[in-house]
Amino acid sequence: MRLAYDLNTDSLYIHLCERTAVDSDEVTNGVVLDFDAEGSLVGIDVQHASQKADLSCLMINHSPFGQLKAA
């Protein structure tokens, strides 16, 4: 899973996996879910992210991650 924030567009994209999205659904104003060819969720696009979330802090609780990487 990867988080990607674009300062110029104030967009946060949460990549849940590396599969290609072929369909999307805006579930609420500025929040788009992306799906692969099998209908599985592959990503979440949050537009105007700084207005919807506190981007100054990322907290991870009870994570199954074996490794964390910073880009």
GROMACS .gro file of N, CA, C and O in nm:
model
  284
    1MET      N    1   0.085  -0.116   0.000
    1MET     CA    2   0.000   0.000   0.000
    1MET      C    3   0.090   0.123   0.000
    1MET      O    4   0.192   0.125   0.067
    2ARG      N    5   0.049   0.224  -0.080
    2ARG     CA    6   0.125   0.348  -0.087
    2ARG      C    7   0.030   0.466  -0.072
    2ARG      O    8  -0.083   0.462  -0.120
    3LEU      N    9   0.078   0.569  -0.006
    3LEU     CA   10   0.007   0.696   0.000
    3LEU      C   11   0.084   0.794  -0.085
    3LEU      O   12   0.207   0.805  -0.073
    4ALA      N   13   0.014   0.867  -0.172
    4ALA     CA   14   0.079   0.967  -0.257
    4ALA      C   15   0.000   1.096  -0.248
    4ALA      O   16  -0.121   1.098  -0.274
    5TYR      N   17   0.069   1.203  -0.207
    5TYR     CA   18   0.004   1.334  -0.195
    5TYR      C   19   0.063   1.428  -0.298
    5TYR      O   20   0.184   1.440  -0.312
    6ASP      N   21  -0.025   1.498  -0.370
    6ASP     CA   22   0.017   1.597  -0.469
    6ASP      C   23  -0.019   1.735  -0.416
    6ASP      O   24  -0.137   1.771  -0.406
    7LEU      N   25   0.082   1.812  -0.378
    7LEU     CA   26   0.062   1.944  -0.321
    7LEU      C   27  -0.006   2.039  -0.419
    7LEU      O   28  -0.092   2.119  -0.382
    8ASN      N   29   0.029   2.029  -0.547
    8ASN     CA   30  -0.026   2.120  -0.647
    8ASN      C   31  -0.177   2.104  -0.664
    8ASN      O   32  -0.249   2.202  -0.687
    9THR      N   33  -0.227   1.982  -0.655
    9THR     CA   34  -0.371   1.959  -0.672
    9THR      C   35  -0.442   1.930  -0.539
    9THR      O   36  -0.563   1.915  -0.540
   10ASP      N   37  -0.365   1.924  -0.431
   10ASP     CA   38  -0.418   1.891  -0.299
   10ASP      C   39  -0.496   1.760  -0.304
   10ASP      O   40  -0.607   1.748  -0.254
   11SER      N   41  -0.437   1.660  -0.369
   11SER     CA   42  -0.498   1.528  -0.384
   11SER      C   43  -0.417   1.423  -0.310
   11SER      O   44  -0.295   1.421  -0.318
   12LEU      N   45  -0.486   1.336  -0.240
   12LEU     CA   46  -0.424   1.223  -0.173
   12LEU      C   47  -0.474   1.097  -0.241
   12LEU      O   48  -0.595   1.076  -0.252
   13TYR      N   49  -0.381   1.015  -0.288
   13TYR     CA   50  -0.420   0.888  -0.349
   13TYR      C   51  -0.366   0.775  -0.264
   13TYR      O   52  -0.247   0.770  -0.231
   14ILE      N   53  -0.455   0.685  -0.226
   14ILE     CA   54  -0.418   0.568  -0.147
   14ILE      C   55  -0.418   0.449  -0.242
   14ILE      O   56  -0.523   0.405  -0.287
   15HIS      N   57  -0.299   0.402  -0.276
   15HIS     CA   58  -0.282   0.285  -0.364
   15HIS      C   59  -0.293   0.161  -0.275
   15HIS      O   60  -0.206   0.136  -0.192
   16LEU      N   61  -0.398   0.085  -0.290
   16LEU     CA   62  -0.415  -0.035  -0.209
   16LEU      C   63  -0.337  -0.153  -0.265
   16LEU      O   64  -0.302  -0.245  -0.191
   17CYS      N   65  -0.315  -0.151  -0.395
   17CYS     CA   66  -0.237  -0.256  -0.461
   17CYS      C   67  -0.187  -0.200  -0.594
   17CYS      O   68  -0.217  -0.087  -0.630
   18GLU      N   69  -0.112  -0.277  -0.666
   18GLU     CA   70  -0.052  -0.230  -0.791
   18GLU      C   71  -0.131  -0.270  -0.915
   18GLU      O   72  -0.082  -0.260  -1.025
   19ARG      N   73  -0.255  -0.313  -0.898
   19ARG     CA   74  -0.339  -0.347  -1.014
   19ARG      C   75  -0.394  -0.221  -1.078
   19ARG      O   76  -0.416  -0.120  -1.011
   20THR      N   77  -0.421  -0.227  -1.207
   20THR     CA   78  -0.471  -0.113  -1.283
   20THR      C   79  -0.620  -0.093  -1.260
   20THR      O   80  -0.698  -0.188  -1.263
   21ALA      N   81  -0.658   0.033  -1.238
   21ALA     CA   82  -0.798   0.067  -1.223
   21ALA      C   83  -0.864   0.077  -1.360
   21ALA      O   84  -0.806   0.133  -1.453
   22VAL      N   85  -0.982   0.019  -1.373
   22VAL     CA   86  -1.057   0.027  -1.499
   22VAL      C   87  -1.194   0.091  -1.480
   22VAL      O   88  -1.262   0.121  -1.577
   23ASP      N   89  -1.233   0.114  -1.356
   23ASP     CA   90  -1.361   0.175  -1.327
   23ASP      C   91  -1.347   0.256  -1.199
   23ASP      O   92  -1.261   0.228  -1.115
   24SER      N   93  -1.432   0.355  -1.183
   24SER     CA   94  -1.429   0.436  -1.062
   24SER      C   95  -1.570   0.481  -1.026
   24SER      O   96  -1.660   0.482  -1.110
   25ASP      N   97  -1.585   0.517  -0.899
   25ASP     CA   98  -1.715   0.560  -0.849
   25ASP      C   99  -1.691   0.670  -0.746
   25ASP      O  100  -1.621   0.649  -0.646
   26GLU      N  101  -1.748   0.789  -0.771
   26GLU     CA  102  -1.738   0.897  -0.673
   26GLU      C  103  -1.844   0.871  -0.567
   26GLU      O  104  -1.964   0.884  -0.592
   27VAL      N  105  -1.801   0.833  -0.447
   27VAL     CA  106  -1.893   0.792  -0.341
   27VAL      C  107  -1.945   0.910  -0.260
   27VAL      O  108  -2.050   0.900  -0.197
   28THR      N  109  -1.873   1.017  -0.261
   28THR     CA  110  -1.914   1.143  -0.200
   28THR      C  111  -1.833   1.252  -0.267
   28THR      O  112  -1.738   1.222  -0.340
   29ASN      N  113  -1.870   1.376  -0.247
   29ASN     CA  114  -1.803   1.486  -0.315
   29ASN      C  115  -1.652   1.482  -0.292
   29ASN      O  116  -1.605   1.498  -0.179
   30GLY      N  117  -1.574   1.458  -0.398
   30GLY     CA  118  -1.429   1.460  -0.390
   30GLY      C  119  -1.363   1.332  -0.343
   30GLY      O  120  -1.242   1.331  -0.320
   31VAL      N  121  -1.439   1.224  -0.327
   31VAL     CA  122  -1.381   1.096  -0.287
   31VAL      C  123  -1.420   0.992  -0.391
   31VAL      O  124  -1.538   0.962  -0.409
   32VAL      N  125  -1.317   0.940  -0.460
   32VAL     CA  126  -1.340   0.847  -0.570
   32VAL      C  127  -1.274   0.713  -0.538
   32VAL      O  128  -1.158   0.708  -0.498
   33LEU      N  129  -1.352   0.606  -0.553
   33LEU     CA  130  -1.299   0.471  -0.536
   33LEU      C  131  -1.266   0.415  -0.673
   33LEU      O  132  -1.347   0.426  -0.765
   34ASP      N  133  -1.148   0.355  -0.688
   34ASP     CA  134  -1.105   0.293  -0.813
   34ASP      C  135  -1.108   0.141  -0.800
   34ASP      O  136  -1.066   0.086  -0.699
   35PHE      N  137  -1.157   0.075  -0.907
   35PHE     CA  138  -1.173  -0.070  -0.908
   35PHE      C  139  -1.099  -0.132  -1.025
   35PHE      O  140  -1.087  -0.070  -1.131
   36ASP      N  141  -1.051  -0.255  -1.008
   36ASP     CA  142  -0.986  -0.327  -1.118
   36ASP      C  143  -1.091  -0.400  -1.201
   36ASP      O  144  -1.213  -0.387  -1.177
   37ALA      N  145  -1.047  -0.476  -1.299
   37ALA     CA  146  -1.138  -0.545  -1.392
   37ALA      C  147  -1.227  -0.647  -1.321
   37ALA      O  148  -1.336  -0.678  -1.370
   38GLU      N  149  -1.184  -0.700  -1.206
   38GLU     CA  150  -1.264  -0.797  -1.132
   38GLU      C  151  -1.358  -0.730  -1.032
   38GLU      O  152  -1.431  -0.797  -0.960
   39GLY      N  153  -1.354  -0.597  -1.024
   39GLY     CA  154  -1.439  -0.525  -0.930
   39GLY      C  155  -1.381  -0.506  -0.793
   39GLY      O  156  -1.449  -0.458  -0.702
   40SER      N  157  -1.253  -0.541  -0.776
   40SER     CA  158  -1.188  -0.523  -0.646
   40SER      C  159  -1.136  -0.380  -0.631
   40SER      O  160  -1.085  -0.321  -0.727
   41LEU      N  161  -1.147  -0.327  -0.513
   41LEU     CA  162  -1.099  -0.193  -0.483
   41LEU      C  163  -0.947  -0.188  -0.492
   41LEU      O  164  -0.878  -0.269  -0.429
   42VAL      N  165  -0.894  -0.095  -0.572
   42VAL     CA  166  -0.748  -0.084  -0.587
   42VAL      C  167  -0.694   0.050  -0.539
   42VAL      O  168  -0.574   0.064  -0.517
   43GLY      N  169  -0.780   0.150  -0.523
   43GLY     CA  170  -0.731   0.280  -0.480
   43GLY      C  171  -0.842   0.373  -0.438
   43GLY      O  172  -0.959   0.355  -0.473
   44ILE      N  173  -0.802   0.475  -0.362
   44ILE     CA  174  -0.894   0.577  -0.314
   44ILE      C  175  -0.833   0.713  -0.343
   44ILE      O  176  -0.720   0.741  -0.301
   45ASP      N  177  -0.905   0.796  -0.415
   45ASP     CA  178  -0.860   0.931  -0.449
   45ASP      C  179  -0.938   1.030  -0.365
   45ASP      O  180  -1.062   1.033  -0.370
   46VAL      N  181  -0.866   1.111  -0.286
   46VAL     CA  182  -0.930   1.212  -0.203
   46VAL      C  183  -0.888   1.348  -0.257
   46VAL      O  184  -0.772   1.387  -0.244
   47GLN      N  185  -0.981   1.417  -0.320
   47GLN     CA  186  -0.954   1.550  -0.374
   47GLN      C  187  -0.977   1.654  -0.264
   47GLN      O  188  -1.059   1.635  -0.177
   48HIS      N  189  -0.898   1.763  -0.270
   48HIS     CA  190  -0.902   1.867  -0.164
   48HIS      C  191  -0.873   1.801  -0.029
   48HIS      O  192  -0.942   1.825   0.071
   49ALA      N  193  -0.771   1.718  -0.027
   49ALA     CA  194  -0.742   1.633   0.089
   49ALA      C  195  -0.714   1.712   0.216
   49ALA      O  196  -0.755   1.671   0.324
   50SER      N  197  -0.647   1.826   0.205
   50SER     CA  198  -0.614   1.903   0.325
   50SER      C  199  -0.739   1.960   0.392
   50SER      O  200  -0.735   1.996   0.509
   51GLN      N  201  -0.849   1.968   0.319
   51GLN     CA  202  -0.975   2.015   0.376
   51GLN      C  203  -1.054   1.899   0.440
   51GLN      O  204  -1.147   1.923   0.516
   52LYS      N  205  -1.016   1.777   0.408
   52LYS     CA  206  -1.090   1.659   0.457
   52LYS      C  207  -1.014   1.581   0.566
   52LYS      O  208  -1.075   1.501   0.636
   53ALA      N  209  -0.883   1.604   0.574
   53ALA     CA  210  -0.804   1.525   0.669
   53ALA      C  211  -0.688   1.608   0.722
   53ALA      O  212  -0.643   1.703   0.657
   54ASP      N  213  -0.640   1.572   0.838
   54ASP     CA  214  -0.522   1.636   0.897
   54ASP      C  215  -0.400   1.569   0.835
   54ASP      O  216  -0.364   1.458   0.872
   55LEU      N  217  -0.337   1.637   0.740
   55LEU     CA  218  -0.223   1.580   0.668
   55LEU      C  219  -0.091   1.602   0.741
   55LEU      O  220   0.013   1.559   0.694
   56SER      N  221  -0.095   1.668   0.856
   56SER     CA  222   0.030   1.696   0.928
   56SER      C  223   0.079   1.576   1.008
   56SER      O  224   0.192   1.575   1.056
   57CYS      N  225  -0.005   1.473   1.021
   57CYS     CA  226   0.032   1.359   1.104
   57CYS      C  227  -0.023   1.230   1.044
   57CYS      O  228  -0.138   1.226   1.000
   58LEU      N  229   0.058   1.126   1.041
   58LEU     CA  230   0.014   0.993   0.999
   58LEU      C  231   0.041   0.898   1.114
   58LEU      O  232   0.155   0.883   1.157
   59MET      N  233  -0.064   0.835   1.165
   59MET     CA  234  -0.050   0.741   1.275
   59MET      C  235  -0.090   0.603   1.226
   59MET      O  236  -0.189   0.588   1.153
   60ILE      N  237  -0.014   0.503   1.265
   60ILE     CA  238  -0.044   0.365   1.229
   60ILE      C  239  -0.056   0.285   1.359
   60ILE      O  240   0.037   0.281   1.438
   61ASN      N  241  -0.172   0.226   1.378
   61ASN     CA  242  -0.197   0.148   1.498
   61ASN      C  243  -0.223   0.002   1.462
   61ASN      O  244  -0.294  -0.026   1.366
   62HIS      N  245  -0.165  -0.088   1.538
   62HIS     CA  246  -0.190  -0.231   1.522
   62HIS      C  247  -0.173  -0.275   1.377
   62HIS      O  248  -0.260  -0.335   1.317
   63SER      N  249  -0.061  -0.244   1.322
   63SER     CA  250  -0.034  -0.271   1.182
   63SER      C  251   0.029  -0.409   1.161
   63SER      O  252   0.116  -0.449   1.237
   64PRO      N  253  -0.012  -0.478   1.054
   64PRO     CA  254   0.050  -0.606   1.024
   64PRO      C  255   0.176  -0.589   0.937
   64PRO      O  256   0.232  -0.686   0.892
   65PHE      N  257   0.217  -0.463   0.912
   65PHE     CA  258   0.329  -0.438   0.823
   65PHE      C  259   0.458  -0.497   0.879
   65PHE      O  260   0.492  -0.478   0.995
   66GLY      N  261   0.529  -0.564   0.792
   66GLY     CA  262   0.660  -0.616   0.831
   66GLY      C  263   0.767  -0.512   0.812
   66GLY      O  264   0.870  -0.514   0.877
   67GLN      N  265   0.742  -0.416   0.722
   67GLN     CA  266   0.843  -0.316   0.692
   67GLN      C  267   0.776  -0.187   0.647
   67GLN      O  268   0.678  -0.189   0.573
   68LEU      N  269   0.826  -0.075   0.693
   68LEU     CA  270   0.778   0.054   0.649
   68LEU      C  271   0.891   0.125   0.576
   68LEU      O  272   1.004   0.121   0.618
   69LYS      N  273   0.858   0.189   0.464
   69LYS     CA  274   0.956   0.262   0.387
   69LYS      C  275   0.912   0.406   0.371
   69LYS      O  276   0.793   0.432   0.354
   70ALA      N  277   1.005   0.497   0.375
   70ALA     CA  278   0.976   0.637   0.348
   70ALA      C  279   1.033   0.672   0.212
   70ALA      O  280   1.144   0.632   0.178
   71ALA      N  281   0.956   0.742   0.133
   71ALA     CA  282   1.003   0.779  -0.001
   71ALA      C  283   1.065   0.916   0.000
   71ALA      O  284   1.042   0.997   0.082
   0.00000   0.00000   0.00000
